[in-house]
CSV table of C-alpha atoms in Angstrom, one decimal:
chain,number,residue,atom,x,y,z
A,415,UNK,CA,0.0,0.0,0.0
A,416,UNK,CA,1.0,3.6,-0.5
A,417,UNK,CA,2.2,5.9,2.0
A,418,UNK,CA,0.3,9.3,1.7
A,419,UNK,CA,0.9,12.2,3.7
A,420,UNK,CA,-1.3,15.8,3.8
A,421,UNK,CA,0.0,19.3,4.7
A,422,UNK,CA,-1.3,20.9,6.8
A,423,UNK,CA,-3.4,19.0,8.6
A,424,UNK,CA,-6.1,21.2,9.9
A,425,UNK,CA,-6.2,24.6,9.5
A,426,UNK,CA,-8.2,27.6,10.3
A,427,UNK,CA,-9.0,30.2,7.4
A,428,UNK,CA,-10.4,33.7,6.7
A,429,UNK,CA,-13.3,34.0,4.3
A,430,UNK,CA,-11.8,35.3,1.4
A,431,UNK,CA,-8.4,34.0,1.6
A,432,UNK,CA,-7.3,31.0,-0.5
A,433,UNK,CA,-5.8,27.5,1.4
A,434,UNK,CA,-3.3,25.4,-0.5
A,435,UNK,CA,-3.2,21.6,1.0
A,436,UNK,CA,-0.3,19.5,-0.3
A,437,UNK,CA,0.2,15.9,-0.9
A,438,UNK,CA,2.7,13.7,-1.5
A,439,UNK,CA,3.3,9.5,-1.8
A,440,UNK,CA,5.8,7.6,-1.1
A,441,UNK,CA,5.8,5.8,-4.5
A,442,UNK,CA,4.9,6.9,-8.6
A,443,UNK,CA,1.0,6.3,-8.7
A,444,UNK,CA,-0.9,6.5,-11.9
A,445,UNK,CA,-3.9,8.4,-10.2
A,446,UNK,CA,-4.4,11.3,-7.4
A,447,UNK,CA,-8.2,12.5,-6.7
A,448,UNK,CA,-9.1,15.5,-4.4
A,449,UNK,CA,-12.2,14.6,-2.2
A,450,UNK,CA,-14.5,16.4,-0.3
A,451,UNK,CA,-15.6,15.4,3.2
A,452,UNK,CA,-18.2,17.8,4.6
A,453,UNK,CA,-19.6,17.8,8.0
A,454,UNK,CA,-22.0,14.9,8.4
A,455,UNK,CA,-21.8,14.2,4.8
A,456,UNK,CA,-20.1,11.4,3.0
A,457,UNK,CA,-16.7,11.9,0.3
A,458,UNK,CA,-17.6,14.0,-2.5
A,459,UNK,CA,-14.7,13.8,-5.7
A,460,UNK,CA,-14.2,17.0,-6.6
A,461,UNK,CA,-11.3,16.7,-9.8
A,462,UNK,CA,-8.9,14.1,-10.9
A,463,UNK,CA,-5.7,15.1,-11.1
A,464,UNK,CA,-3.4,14.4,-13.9
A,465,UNK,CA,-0.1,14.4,-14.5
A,466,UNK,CA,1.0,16.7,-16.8
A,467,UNK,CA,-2.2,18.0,-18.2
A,468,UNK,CA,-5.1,19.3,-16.6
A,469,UNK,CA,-6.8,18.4,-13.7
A,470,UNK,CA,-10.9,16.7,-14.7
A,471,UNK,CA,-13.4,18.4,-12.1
A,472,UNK,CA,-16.9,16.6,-11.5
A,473,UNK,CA,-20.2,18.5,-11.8
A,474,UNK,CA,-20.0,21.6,-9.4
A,475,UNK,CA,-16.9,22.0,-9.0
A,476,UNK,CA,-14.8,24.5,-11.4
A,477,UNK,CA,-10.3,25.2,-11.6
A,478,UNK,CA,-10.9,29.1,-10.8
A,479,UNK,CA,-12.2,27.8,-7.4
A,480,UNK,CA,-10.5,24.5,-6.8
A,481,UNK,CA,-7.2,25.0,-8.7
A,482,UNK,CA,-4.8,21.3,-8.7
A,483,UNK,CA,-1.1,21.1,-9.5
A,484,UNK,CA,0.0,17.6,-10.6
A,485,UNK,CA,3.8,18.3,-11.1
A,486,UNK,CA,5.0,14.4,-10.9
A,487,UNK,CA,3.5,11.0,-10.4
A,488,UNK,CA,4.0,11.4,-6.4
A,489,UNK,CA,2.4,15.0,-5.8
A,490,UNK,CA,0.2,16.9,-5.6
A,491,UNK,CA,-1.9,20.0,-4.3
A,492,UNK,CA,-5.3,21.5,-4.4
A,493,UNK,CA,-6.2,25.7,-3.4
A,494,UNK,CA,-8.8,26.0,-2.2
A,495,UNK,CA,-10.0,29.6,-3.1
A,496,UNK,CA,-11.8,33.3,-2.0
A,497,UNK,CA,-12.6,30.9,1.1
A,498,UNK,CA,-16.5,31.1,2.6
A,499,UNK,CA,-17.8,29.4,5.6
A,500,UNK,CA,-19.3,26.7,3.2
A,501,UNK,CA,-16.0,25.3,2.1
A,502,UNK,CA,-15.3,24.3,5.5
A,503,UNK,CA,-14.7,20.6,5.5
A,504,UNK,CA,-12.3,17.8,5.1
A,505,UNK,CA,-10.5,17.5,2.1
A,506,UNK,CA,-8.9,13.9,1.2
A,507,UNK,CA,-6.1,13.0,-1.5
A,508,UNK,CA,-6.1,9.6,-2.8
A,509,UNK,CA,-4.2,7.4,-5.2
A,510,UNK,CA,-4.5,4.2,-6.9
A,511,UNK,CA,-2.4,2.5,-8.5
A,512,UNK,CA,-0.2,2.1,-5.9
A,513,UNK,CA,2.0,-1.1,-6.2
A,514,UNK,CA,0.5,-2.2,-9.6
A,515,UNK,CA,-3.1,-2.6,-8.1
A,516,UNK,CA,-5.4,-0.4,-10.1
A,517,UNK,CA,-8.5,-1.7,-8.0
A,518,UNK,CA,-8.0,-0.2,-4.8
A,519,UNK,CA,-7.4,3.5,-3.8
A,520,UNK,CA,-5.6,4.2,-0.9
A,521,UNK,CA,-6.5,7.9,1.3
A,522,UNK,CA,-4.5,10.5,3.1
A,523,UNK,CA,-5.0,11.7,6.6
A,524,UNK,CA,-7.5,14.4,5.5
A,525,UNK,CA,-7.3,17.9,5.9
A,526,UNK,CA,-9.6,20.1,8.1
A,527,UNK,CA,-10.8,23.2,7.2
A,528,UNK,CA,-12.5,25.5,9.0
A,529,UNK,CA,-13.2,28.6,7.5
A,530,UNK,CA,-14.7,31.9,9.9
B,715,UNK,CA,-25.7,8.1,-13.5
B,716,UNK,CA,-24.3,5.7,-10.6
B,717,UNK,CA,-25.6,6.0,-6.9
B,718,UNK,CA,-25.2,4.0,-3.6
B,719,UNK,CA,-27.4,4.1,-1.3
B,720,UNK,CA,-26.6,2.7,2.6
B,721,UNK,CA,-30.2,3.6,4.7
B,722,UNK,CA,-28.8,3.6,8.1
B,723,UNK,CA,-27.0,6.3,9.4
B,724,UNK,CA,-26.4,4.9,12.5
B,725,UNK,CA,-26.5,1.1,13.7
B,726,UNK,CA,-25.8,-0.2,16.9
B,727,UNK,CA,-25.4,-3.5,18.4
B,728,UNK,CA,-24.3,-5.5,21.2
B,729,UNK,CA,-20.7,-7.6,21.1
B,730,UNK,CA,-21.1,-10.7,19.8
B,731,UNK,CA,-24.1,-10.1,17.8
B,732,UNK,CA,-24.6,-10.8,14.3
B,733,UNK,CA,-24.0,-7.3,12.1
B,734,UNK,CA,-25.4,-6.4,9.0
B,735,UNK,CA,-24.7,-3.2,7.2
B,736,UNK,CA,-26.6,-2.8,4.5
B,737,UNK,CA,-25.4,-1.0,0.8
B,738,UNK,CA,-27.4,-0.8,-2.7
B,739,UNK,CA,-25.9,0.3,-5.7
B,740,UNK,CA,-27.8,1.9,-9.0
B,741,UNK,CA,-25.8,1.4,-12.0
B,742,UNK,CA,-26.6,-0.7,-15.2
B,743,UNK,CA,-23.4,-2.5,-16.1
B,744,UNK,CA,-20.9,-4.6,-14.3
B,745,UNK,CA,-19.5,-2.9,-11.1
B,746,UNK,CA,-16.7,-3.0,-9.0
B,747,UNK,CA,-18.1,-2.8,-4.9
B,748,UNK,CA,-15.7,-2.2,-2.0
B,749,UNK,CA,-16.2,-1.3,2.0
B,750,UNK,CA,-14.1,1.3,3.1
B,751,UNK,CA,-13.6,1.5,7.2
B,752,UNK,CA,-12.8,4.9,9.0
B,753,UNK,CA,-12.0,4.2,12.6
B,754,UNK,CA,-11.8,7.3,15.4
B,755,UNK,CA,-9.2,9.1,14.7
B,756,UNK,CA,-7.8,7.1,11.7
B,757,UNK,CA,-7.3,7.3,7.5
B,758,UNK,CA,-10.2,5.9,5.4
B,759,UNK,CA,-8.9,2.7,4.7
B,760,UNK,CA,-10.3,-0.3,2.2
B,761,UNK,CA,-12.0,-3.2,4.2
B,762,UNK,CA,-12.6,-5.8,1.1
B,763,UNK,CA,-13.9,-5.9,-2.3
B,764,UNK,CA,-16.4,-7.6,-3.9
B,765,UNK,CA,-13.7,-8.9,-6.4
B,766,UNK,CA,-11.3,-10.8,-3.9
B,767,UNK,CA,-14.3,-12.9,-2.2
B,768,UNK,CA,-12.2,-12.4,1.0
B,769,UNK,CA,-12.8,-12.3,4.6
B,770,UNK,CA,-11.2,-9.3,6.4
B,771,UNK,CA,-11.4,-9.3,10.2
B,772,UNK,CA,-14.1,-11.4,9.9
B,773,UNK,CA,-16.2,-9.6,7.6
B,774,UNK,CA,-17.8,-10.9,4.4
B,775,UNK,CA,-19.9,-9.2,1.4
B,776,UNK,CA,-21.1,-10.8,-0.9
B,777,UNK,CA,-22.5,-8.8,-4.4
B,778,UNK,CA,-26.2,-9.7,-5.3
B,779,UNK,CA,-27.0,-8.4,-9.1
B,780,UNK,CA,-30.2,-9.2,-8.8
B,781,UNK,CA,-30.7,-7.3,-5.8
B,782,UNK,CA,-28.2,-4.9,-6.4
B,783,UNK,CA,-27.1,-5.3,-3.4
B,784,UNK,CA,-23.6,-5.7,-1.5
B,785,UNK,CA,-24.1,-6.0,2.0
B,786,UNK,CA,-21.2,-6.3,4.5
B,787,UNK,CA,-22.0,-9.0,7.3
B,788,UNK,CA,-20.0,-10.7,10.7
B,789,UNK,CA,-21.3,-13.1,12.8
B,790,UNK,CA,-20.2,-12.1,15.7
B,791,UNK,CA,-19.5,-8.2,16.4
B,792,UNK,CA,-16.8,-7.0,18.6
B,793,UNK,CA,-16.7,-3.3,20.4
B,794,UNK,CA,-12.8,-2.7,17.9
B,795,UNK,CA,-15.7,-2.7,14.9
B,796,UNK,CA,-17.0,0.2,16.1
B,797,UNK,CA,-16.5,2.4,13.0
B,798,UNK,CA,-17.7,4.3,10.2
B,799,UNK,CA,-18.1,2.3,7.3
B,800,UNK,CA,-18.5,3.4,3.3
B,801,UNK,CA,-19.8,1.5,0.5
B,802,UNK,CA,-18.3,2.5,-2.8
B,803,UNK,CA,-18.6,1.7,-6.2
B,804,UNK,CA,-16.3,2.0,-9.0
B,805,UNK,CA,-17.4,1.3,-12.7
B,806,UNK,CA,-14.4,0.9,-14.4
B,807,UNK,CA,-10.7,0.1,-13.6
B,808,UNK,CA,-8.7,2.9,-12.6
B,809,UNK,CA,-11.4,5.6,-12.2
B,810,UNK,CA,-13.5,7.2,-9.5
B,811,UNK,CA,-15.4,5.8,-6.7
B,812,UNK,CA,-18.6,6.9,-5.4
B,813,UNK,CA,-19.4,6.5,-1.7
B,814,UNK,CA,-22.6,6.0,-0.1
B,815,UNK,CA,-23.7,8.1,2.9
B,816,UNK,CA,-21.8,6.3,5.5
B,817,UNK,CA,-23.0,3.8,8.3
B,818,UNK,CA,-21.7,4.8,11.7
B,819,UNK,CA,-22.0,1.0,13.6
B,820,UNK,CA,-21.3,0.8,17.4
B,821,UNK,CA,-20.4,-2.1,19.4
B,822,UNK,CA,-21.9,-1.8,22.6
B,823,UNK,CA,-20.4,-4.4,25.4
């Protein structure tokens, strides 16, 4: 299984400011995915990211608002941006691929977000 | 477009009684099921899939086409189940999953 690690971990936010969360694997994966966790609510995807191309958002989410790096095949990050209380959540990265098995995805540690 | 569906929020039941957690999918081909376990304080995590026909920690599901259905089951609970647990479907190799809602099952003692 991979090894996947989130920066920050939790972190508290201004509306209006913008919140970059960073992760990073311990091996080359094929796959990354950003997911959404809100209170009380199960895991939303919000984009696949790709390496070198663009990032594929799902339905209601857009780049100007979720912008996602995908430098290499081991990181990653996701902005989070102009910040309201409603983005407040938990935001997962997760990977497949990892060690030749394409079936399973493997998650991070989540980050929290609270934004005020 | 897919769904899954788990109806219970919340389930609770006493150590060594028989669990049941219930999960139905929507989705007109051939999918790939999974149960995904979050425990307190701890990284979602896969439990088994429908494809491996495994037992993890004592838990089986088995996938019912008919029914489209892929309940996770034990026969005997213990209170270190006490978790959250996902349902997910994934309709082709290599892409997204879906997640239901979530069960939240306690193990009383």
């Amino acid at each position: 299984s991979a090894v996947i690690s989130q920066k920050p971990s939790r972190d508290i936010c201004q509306r209006g400011t913008s919140l970059t969360i960073q992760c990073q694997v311990d091996s080359q994966v094929t796959m990354m995915f950003w997911y959404r966790q809100q209170p009380g609510q199960s895991l939303t995807l919000i984009a696949t990211a790709n390496q070198g191309s663009e990032a594929t958002y799902e339905s209601g989410f857009v780049i100007d608002k979720f912008p996602i790096s995908r430098p290499n095949l081991t990181f990653s990050t996701l902005t989070v941006s102009n910040m309201s209380p409603e983005d407040s959540s938990i935001y997962l990265c997760s990977v497949t691929n990892a060690g030749g098995n394409t079936d399973t995805q493997y998650f991070g540690p989540g980050t929290r977000l609270t934004v005020l | 477009a897919q769904r899954v569906t788990q109806p219970e929020k919340l389930l609770s039941v006493f150590k060594g009684a028989p669990v049941e957690l219930k999960c139905n999918y929507s989705y007109s081909g051939s999918p790939e099921l999974f149960w995904y376990v979050q425990y307190s304080r701890q990284r979602l995590q896969l439990l088994l899939r429908h494809i491996s026909r495994e037992s993890i920690k004592g838990f089986t599901a088995d996938l019912n086409k008919g029914e489209t259905s892929f309940h996770l089951k034990k026969p005997f609970a213990q209170e270190e189940d006490s978790a959250m647990y996902y349902c997910a479907l994934k309709v082709t190799s290599g892409s997204r999953l879906t997640f239901g809602e979530g069960t939240q099952l306690t193990v009383n003692p």
